[in-house]
Coordinates of C-alpha atoms and ligand atoms in Angstrom, one line a residue:
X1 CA 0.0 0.0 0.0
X2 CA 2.9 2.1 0.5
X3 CA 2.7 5.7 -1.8
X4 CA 6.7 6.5 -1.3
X5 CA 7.0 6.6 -5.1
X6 CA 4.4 9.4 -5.8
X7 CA 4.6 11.1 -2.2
X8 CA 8.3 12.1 -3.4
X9 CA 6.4 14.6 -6.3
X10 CA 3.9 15.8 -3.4
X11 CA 4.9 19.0 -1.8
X12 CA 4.8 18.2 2.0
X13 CA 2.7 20.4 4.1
X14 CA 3.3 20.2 7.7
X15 CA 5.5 18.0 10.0
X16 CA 3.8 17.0 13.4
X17 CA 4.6 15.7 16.3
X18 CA 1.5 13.6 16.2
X19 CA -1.3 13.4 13.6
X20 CA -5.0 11.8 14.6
X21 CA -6.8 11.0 11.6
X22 CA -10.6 11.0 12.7
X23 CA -12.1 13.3 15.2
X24 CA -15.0 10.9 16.6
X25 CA -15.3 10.5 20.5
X26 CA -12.3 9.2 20.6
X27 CA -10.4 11.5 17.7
X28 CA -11.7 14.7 19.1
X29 CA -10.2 13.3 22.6
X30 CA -7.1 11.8 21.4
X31 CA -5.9 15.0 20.0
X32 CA -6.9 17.3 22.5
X33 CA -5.3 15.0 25.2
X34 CA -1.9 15.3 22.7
X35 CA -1.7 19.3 22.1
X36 CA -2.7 19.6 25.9
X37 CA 0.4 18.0 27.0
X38 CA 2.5 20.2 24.1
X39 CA 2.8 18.2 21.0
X40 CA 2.3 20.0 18.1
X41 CA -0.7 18.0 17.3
X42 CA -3.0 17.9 13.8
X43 CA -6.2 16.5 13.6
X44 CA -7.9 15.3 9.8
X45 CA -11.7 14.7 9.5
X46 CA -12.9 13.8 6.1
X47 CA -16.5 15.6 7.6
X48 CA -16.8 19.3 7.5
X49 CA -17.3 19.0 11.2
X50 CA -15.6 17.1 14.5
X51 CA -17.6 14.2 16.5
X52 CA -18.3 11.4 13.8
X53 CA -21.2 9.3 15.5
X54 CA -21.2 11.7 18.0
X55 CA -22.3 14.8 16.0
X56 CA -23.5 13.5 12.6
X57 CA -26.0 9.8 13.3
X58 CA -26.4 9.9 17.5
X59 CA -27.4 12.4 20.8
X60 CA -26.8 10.4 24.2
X61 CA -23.4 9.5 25.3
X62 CA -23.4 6.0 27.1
X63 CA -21.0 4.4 29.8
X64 CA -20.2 7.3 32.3
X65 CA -21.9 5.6 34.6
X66 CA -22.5 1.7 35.3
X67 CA -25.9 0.4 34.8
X68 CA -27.6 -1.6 37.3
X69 CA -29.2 -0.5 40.9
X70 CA -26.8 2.2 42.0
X71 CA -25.0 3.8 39.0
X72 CA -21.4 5.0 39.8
X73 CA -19.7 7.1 37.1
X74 CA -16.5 5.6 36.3
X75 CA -15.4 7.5 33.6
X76 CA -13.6 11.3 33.9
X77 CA -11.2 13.9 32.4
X78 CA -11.7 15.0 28.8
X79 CA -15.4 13.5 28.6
X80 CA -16.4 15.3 32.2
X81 CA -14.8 18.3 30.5
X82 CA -17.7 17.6 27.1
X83 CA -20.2 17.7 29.9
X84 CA -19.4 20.8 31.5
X85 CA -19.2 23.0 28.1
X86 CA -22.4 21.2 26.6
X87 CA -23.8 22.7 30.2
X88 CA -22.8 26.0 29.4
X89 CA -25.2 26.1 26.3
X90 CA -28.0 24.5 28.6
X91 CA -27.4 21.4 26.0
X92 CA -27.7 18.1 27.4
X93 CA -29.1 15.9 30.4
X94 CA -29.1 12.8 32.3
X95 CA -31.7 10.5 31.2
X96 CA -32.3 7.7 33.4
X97 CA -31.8 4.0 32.9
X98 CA -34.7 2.6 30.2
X99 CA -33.5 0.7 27.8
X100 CA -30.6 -0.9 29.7
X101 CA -27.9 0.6 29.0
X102 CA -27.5 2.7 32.3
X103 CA -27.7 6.3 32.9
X104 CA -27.4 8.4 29.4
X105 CA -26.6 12.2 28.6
X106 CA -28.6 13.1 26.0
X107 CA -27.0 16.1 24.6
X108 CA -27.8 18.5 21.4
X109 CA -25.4 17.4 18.3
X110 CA -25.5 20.4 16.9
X111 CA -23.4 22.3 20.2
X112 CA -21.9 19.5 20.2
X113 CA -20.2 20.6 17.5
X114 CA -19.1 23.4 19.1
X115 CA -17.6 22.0 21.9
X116 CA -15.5 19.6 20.2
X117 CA -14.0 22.4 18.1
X118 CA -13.7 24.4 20.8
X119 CA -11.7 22.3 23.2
X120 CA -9.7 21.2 20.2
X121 CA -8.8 24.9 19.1
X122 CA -8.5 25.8 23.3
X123 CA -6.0 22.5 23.8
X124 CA -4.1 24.2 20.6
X125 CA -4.9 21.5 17.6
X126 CA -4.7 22.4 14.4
X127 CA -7.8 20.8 12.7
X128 CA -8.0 20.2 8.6
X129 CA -12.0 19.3 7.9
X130 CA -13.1 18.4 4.7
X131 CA -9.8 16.2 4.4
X132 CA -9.9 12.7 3.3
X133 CA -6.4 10.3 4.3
X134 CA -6.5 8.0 1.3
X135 CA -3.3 6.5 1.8
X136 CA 0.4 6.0 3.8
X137 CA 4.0 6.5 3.5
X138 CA 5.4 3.7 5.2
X139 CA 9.6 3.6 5.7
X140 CA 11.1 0.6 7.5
X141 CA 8.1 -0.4 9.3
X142 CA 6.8 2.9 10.3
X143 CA 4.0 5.2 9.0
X144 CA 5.7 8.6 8.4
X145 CA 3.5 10.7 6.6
X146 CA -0.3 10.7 4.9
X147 CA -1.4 11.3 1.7
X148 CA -4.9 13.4 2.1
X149 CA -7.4 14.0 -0.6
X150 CA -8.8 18.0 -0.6
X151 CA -10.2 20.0 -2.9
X152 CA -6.4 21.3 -4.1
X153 CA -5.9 17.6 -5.0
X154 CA -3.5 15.4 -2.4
X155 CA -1.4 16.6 0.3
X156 CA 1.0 15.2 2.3
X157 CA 1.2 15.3 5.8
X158 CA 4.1 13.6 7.8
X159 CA 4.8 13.4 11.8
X160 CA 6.4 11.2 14.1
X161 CA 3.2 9.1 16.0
X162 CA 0.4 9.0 14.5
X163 CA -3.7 7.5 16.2
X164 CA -5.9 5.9 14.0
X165 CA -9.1 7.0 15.0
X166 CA -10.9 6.4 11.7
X167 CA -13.8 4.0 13.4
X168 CA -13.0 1.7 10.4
X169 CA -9.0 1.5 10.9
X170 CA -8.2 2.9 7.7
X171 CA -4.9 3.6 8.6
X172 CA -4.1 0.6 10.0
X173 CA -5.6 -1.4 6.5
X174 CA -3.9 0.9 4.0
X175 CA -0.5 0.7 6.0
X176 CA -0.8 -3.4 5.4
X177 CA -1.4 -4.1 9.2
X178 CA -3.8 -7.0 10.5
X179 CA -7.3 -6.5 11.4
X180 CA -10.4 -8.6 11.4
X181 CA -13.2 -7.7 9.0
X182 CA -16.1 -7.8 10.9
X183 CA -18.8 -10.5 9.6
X184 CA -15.8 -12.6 8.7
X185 CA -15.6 -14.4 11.5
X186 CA -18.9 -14.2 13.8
X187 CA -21.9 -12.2 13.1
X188 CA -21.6 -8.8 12.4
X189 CA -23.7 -6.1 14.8
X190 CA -26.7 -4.5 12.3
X191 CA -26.3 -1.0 10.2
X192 CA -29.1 2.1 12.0
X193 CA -30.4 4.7 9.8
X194 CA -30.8 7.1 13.0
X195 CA -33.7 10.3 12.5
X196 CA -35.7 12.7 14.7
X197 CA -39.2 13.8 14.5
X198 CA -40.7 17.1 15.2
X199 CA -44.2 18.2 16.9
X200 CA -44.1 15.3 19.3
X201 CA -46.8 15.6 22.0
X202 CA -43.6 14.0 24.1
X203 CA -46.2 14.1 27.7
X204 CA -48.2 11.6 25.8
X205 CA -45.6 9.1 24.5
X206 CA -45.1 8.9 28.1
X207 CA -47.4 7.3 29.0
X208 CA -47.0 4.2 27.0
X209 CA -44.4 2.0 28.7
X210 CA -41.1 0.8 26.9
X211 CA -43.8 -3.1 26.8
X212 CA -46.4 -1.4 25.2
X213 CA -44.3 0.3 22.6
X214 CA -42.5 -3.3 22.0
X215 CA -45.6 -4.6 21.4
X216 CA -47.1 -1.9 19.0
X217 CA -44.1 -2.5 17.1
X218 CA -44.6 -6.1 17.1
X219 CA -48.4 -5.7 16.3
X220 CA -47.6 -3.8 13.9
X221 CA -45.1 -5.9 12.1
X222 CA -47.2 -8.9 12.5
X223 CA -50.4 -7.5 10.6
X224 CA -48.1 -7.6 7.4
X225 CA -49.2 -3.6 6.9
X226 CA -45.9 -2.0 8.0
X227 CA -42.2 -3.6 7.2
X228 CA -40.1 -3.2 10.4
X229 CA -37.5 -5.5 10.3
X230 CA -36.4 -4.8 13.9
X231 CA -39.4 -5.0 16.8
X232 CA -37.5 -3.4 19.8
X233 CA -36.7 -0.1 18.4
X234 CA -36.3 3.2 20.9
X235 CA -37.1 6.6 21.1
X236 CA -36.0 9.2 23.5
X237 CA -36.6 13.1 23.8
X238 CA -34.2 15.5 23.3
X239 CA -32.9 18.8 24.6
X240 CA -35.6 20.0 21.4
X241 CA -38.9 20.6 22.8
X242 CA -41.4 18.0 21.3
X243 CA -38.7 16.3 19.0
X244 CA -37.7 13.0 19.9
X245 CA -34.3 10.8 18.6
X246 CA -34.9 7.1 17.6
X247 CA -32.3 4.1 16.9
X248 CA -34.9 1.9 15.5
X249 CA -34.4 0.8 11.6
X250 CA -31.9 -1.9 10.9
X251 CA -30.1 -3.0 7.9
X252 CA -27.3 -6.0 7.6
X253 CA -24.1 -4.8 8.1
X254 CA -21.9 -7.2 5.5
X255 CA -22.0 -9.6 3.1
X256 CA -19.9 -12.6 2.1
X257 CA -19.3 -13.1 -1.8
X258 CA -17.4 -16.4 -2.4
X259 CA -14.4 -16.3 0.5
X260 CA -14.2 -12.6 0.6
X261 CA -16.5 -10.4 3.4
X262 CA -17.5 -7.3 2.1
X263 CA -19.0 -4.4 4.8
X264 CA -19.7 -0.6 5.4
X265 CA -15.7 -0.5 4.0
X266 CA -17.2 -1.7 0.6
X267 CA -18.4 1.9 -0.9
X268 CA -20.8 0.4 -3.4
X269 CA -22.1 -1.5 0.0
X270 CA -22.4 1.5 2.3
X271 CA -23.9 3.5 -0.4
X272 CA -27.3 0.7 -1.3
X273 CA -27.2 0.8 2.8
X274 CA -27.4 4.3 3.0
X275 CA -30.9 4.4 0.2
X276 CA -32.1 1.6 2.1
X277 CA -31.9 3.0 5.4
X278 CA -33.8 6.2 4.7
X279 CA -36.6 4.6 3.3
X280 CA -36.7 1.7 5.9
X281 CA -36.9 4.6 8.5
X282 CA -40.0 6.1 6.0
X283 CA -41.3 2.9 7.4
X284 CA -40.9 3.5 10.7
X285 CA -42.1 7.3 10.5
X286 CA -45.1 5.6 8.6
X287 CA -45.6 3.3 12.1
X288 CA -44.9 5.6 14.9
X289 CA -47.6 8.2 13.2
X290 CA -50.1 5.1 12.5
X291 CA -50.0 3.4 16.0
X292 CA -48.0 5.4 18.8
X293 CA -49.8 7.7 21.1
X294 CA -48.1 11.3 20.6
X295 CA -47.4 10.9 17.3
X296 CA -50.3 11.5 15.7
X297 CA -49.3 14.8 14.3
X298 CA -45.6 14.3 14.4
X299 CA -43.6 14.7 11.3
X300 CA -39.9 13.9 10.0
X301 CA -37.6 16.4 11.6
X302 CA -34.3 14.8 10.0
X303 CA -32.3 11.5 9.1
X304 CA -28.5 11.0 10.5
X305 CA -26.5 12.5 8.7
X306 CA -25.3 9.4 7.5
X307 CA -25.8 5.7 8.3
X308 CA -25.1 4.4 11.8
X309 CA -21.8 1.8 11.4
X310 CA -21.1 0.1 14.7
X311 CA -17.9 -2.4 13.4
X312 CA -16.2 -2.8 10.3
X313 CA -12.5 -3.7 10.9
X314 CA -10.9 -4.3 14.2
X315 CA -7.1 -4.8 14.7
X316 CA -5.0 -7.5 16.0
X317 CA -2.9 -5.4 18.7
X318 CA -1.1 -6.8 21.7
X319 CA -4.3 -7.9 24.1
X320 CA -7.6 -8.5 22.7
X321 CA -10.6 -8.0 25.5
X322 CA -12.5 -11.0 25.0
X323 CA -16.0 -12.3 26.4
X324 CA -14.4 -13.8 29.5
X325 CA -12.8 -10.6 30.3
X326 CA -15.8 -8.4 30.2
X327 CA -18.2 -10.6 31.9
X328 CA -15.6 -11.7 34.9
X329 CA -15.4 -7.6 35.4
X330 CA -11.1 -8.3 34.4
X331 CA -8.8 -5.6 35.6
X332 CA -5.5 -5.2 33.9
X333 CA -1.9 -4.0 35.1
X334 CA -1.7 -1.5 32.3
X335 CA -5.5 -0.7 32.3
X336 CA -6.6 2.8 30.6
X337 CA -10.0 3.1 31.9
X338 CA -13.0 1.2 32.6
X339 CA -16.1 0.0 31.3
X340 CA -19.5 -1.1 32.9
X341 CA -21.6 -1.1 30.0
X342 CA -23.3 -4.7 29.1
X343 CA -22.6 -6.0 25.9
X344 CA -25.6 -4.6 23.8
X345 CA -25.4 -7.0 20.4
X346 CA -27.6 -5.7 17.2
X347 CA -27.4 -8.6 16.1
X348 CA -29.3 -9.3 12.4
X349 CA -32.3 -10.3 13.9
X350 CA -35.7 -8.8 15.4
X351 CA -34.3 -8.0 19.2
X352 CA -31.5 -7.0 20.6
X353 CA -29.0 -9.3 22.9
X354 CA -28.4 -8.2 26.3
X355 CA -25.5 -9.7 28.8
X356 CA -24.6 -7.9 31.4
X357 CA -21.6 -7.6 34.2
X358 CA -21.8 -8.5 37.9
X359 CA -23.6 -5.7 39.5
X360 CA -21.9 -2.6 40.1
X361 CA -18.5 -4.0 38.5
X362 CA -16.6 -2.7 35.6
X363 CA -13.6 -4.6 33.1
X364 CA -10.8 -2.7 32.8
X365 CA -9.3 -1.4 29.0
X366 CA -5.6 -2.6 28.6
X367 CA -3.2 0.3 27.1
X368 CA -2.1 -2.7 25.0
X369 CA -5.6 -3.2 23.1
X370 CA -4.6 0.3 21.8
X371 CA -1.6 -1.0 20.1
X372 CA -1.4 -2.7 16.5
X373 CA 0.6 -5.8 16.5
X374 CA 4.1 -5.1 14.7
X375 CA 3.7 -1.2 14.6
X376 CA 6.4 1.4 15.3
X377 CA 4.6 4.7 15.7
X378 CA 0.8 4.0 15.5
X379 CA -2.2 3.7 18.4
X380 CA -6.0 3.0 17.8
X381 CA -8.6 4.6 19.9
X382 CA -12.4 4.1 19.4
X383 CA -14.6 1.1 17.7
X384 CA -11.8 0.0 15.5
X385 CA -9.9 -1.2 18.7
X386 CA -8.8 -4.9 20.0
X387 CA -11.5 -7.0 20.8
X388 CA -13.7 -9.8 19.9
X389 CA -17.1 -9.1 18.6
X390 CA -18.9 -9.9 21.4
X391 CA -16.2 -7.7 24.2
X392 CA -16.6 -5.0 21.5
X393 CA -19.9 -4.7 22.2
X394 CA -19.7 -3.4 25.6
X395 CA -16.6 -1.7 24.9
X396 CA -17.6 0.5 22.1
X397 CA -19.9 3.2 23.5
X398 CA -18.8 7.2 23.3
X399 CA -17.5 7.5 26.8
X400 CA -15.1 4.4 26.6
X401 CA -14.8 6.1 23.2
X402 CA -13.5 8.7 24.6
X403 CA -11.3 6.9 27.6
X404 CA -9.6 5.2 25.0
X405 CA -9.1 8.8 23.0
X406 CA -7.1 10.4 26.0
X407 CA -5.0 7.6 26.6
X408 CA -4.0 7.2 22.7
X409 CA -3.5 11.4 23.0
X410 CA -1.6 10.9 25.8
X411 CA 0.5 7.6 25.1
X412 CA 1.3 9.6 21.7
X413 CA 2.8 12.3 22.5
X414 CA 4.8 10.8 25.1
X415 CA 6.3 8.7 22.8
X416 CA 6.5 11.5 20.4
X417 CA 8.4 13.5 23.4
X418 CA 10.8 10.4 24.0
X419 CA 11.3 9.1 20.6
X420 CA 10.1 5.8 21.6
X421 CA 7.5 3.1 20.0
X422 CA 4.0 3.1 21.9
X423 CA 5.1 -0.5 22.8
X424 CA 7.7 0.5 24.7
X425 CA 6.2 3.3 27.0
X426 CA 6.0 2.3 30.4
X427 CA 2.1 2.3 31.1
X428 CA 3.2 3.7 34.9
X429 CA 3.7 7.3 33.2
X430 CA 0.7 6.7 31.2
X431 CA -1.2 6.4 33.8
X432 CA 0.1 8.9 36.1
X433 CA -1.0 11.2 33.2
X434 CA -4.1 10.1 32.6
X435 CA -4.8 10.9 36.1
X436 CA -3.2 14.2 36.0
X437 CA -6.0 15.3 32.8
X438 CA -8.9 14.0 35.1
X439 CA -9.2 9.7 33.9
X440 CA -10.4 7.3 36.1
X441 CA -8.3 4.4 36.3
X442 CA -9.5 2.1 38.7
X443 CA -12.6 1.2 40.4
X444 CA -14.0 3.4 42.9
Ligands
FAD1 C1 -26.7 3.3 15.4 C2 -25.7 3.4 16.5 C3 -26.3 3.6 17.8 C4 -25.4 3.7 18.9 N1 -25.9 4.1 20.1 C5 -25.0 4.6 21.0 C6 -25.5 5.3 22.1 O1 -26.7 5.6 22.2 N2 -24.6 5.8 23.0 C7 -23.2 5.5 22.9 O2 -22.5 5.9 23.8 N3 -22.8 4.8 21.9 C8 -23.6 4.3 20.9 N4 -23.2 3.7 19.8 C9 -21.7 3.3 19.7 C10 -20.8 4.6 19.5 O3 -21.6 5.6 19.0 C11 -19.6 4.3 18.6 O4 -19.0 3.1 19.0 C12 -18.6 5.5 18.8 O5 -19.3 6.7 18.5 C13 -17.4 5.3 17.9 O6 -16.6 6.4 18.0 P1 -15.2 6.5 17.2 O7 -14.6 7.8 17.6 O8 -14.5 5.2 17.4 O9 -15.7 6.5 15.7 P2 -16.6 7.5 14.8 O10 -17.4 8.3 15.7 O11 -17.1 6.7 13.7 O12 -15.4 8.5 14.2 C14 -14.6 8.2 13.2 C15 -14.3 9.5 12.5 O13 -13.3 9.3 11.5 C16 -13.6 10.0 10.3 N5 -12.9 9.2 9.2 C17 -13.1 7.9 8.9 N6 -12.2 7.6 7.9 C18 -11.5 8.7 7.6 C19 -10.4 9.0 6.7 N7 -9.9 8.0 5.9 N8 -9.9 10.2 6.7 C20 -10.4 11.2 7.5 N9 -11.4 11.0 8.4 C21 -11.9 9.8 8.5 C22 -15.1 9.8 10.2 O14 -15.7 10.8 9.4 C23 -15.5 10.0 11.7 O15 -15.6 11.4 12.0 C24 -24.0 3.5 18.7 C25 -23.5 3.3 17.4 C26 -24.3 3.2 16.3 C27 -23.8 3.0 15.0

């Protein structure tokens, strides 16, 4: 995959000490954790805005706090510091425990958007939107620069570490590394076409228990008059008044065509997905107006921005968080964070799979399932990280996101600092700055 041969006739354009490519939960947080602690730090979104998930398909942040009777939040630093400026705009709140998945903050996207950049520009990133990394420069083993598509054709960026916060592990793929394509080996987790509707009479909704609504859904599916694949479907309100945010549709997420698997990666897959998703959540609109009390006079505020992806490739790096881990509440000498969330499987079917933690107990997220296997200068942070299918699915909501995010920051530009491979930082200092920006390490 290496570009060496043309990147020679590419003018470079900047030399960093640390380049995150992606500004998701975990992006966003990787590189403000980097700049904050004085690397000279750029940040590439292919989106004309930061947040991925966070801003463009979803609006509640899951896995600050642990679900179950008593909810303890176990998660801290650059996510409380989300919190506090989404406050400042009156634009979020806690929303209590319904659907399983413990306390939520349900925020507005659209500030959203405006916190991310603002603690990005604050912590002293320099951010290039609207910027697409299409491919690497590798040299001995290491990544040392990117090739970025823009509207002045490609540019080339190089720095010393660099985080693959892509979701999808682009970098990680185009610099030749291993990953497992999701739906290769187990099941894939099911694509979401998110949207919101408008004039909501929200006071009546609530009155029809999360059972009911099930079985209106169900009802509805079984009389042959609506198509809704999925039969356990959500709503929630919204800092909006009388709009309400579903995660209800759901579309396969990958295909297998001879021996090769083929998912969101696949652009001619992603893009019937995308077509199919909008008019599945027609569907849906079509129901909710039909057969839900409060909906009656509701109409279709706006679709995700794009389609919800929750796995596509995941890398091979030096621990994967498996099953066992999760559901014996592991903790880990080099441990980044924590997470409490159950594992929450979309699976391709009509419900959703629920298996939770002992009560009150979190596992712990090993520094190492940030680092590729036989890399030099490269971290993952976010959904792309490495973890079975089933430990991904407690692992991968925004706040671990976003654990994972400071610690790849952090780890980078340390090893940026000390010329060093992430494999070789000692997790002690890691983890003494972690603590120093905020994290929460271990258990309370
Ligand atoms: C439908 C759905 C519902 C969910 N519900 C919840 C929920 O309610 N609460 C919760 O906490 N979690 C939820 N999750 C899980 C959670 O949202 C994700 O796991 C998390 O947001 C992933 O964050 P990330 O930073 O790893 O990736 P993303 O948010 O996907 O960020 C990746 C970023 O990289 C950019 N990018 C990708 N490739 C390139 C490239 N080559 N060049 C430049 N930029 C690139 C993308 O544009 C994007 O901004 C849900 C997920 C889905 C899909």
């Amino acid at each position: 995959m290496s570009v060496i041969n043309y990147a020679k006739d590419i003018q470079v354009k900047g030399i960093y000490d640390v380049i995150v490519v992606g500004s998701g939960s975990a992006g966003s947080t990787a590189a403000i954790a980097a700049a904050r602690l004085g690397a000279k730090t750029l940040l590439i979104e292919r989106l004309p805005f930061l947040g991925g998930i966070s801003t463009a398909v979803l609006d509640t942040f899951y896995g600050y706090y642990t679900p179950g009777k008593q909810s303890t939040k176990i998660v801290g630093g650059i996510a409380d510091d989300v919190v506090r400026e989404l406050c400042v705009y009156n634009a979020c709140f806690e929303r209590p425990n319904t659907f399983g998945a413990g306390t939520g903050i349900t925020y507005h996207p659209e500030y959203l958007k405006v916190v991310w950049e603002t603690l990005a520009v604050k912590a002293g990133c320099h951010i290039l939107l609207n910027a697409w990394v299409q491919d690497v420069v590798k040299e001995d083993g290491r990544i040392t620069g990117l090739i970025v598509a823009t509207k002045l054709g490609l540019t080339y960026y190089r720095a010393k570490q660099f985080v693959d916060a892509t979701g999808d592990a682009d970098l990680i793929y185009l610099a030749g590394f291993d990953y497992e394509q999701a739906g290769e080996q187990e099941p894939a987790q099911t694509l979401t076409t998110t949207f919101k509707m408008v004039n909501v009479d929200t006071l009546k909704r609530k009155a029809v228990s999360k059972e009911e609504f099930h079985q209106l859904m169900k009802q509805a599916a079984e009389s042959n008059d609506y198509d809704l694949p999925r039969k356990e479907g959500s709503d929630h309100i919204t800092p909006v008044d009388g709009m309400t945010a579903t995660i209800m549709t759901r579309l396969k997420s990958y295909q297998k065509i001879d021996s090769k698997t083929i998912n969101a990666t696949d652009p001619e897959f992603l893009s019937k997905a995308e077509i199919k998703g909008r008019l599945q959540a027609l569907e849906y609109i079509r129901f909710l107006r039909d057969c839900v009390p409060g909906y009656e006079n509701a109409s279709l505020s706006t679709f995700g921005m794009q389609i919800g992806v929750r796995e596509t490739r995941r890398i091979y790096g030096e621990y994967r968080l498996t099953e066992e881990d999760v559901l014996s509440a592991r903790q880990f000498d080099d441990q980044i964070g924590l997470c409490g969330a159950p594992m929450e499987d979309h699976h391709d079917g009509e419900d959703t799979k629920w298996k939770y933690l002992p009560e009150g107990k979190t596992v712990g997220i090993p520094y190492r399932t940030l680092i590729p296997k036989n890399t030099k200068n490269v971290l993952v942070a976010g959904r792309c990280f490495s973890a079975s299918h089933v430990a991904h699915s407690s692992v991968r909501s925004m706040a671990q996101c976003m654990v994972m995010g400071q610690a790849a920051g952090i780890a980078s530009a340390l090893c940026a600092e000390k010329n060093i491979s992430p494999v070789q930082l000692d997790a002690g200092l890691l983890k003494e700055r972690l603590l120093q920006q905020g994290g929460i390490i271990n258990e309370p």
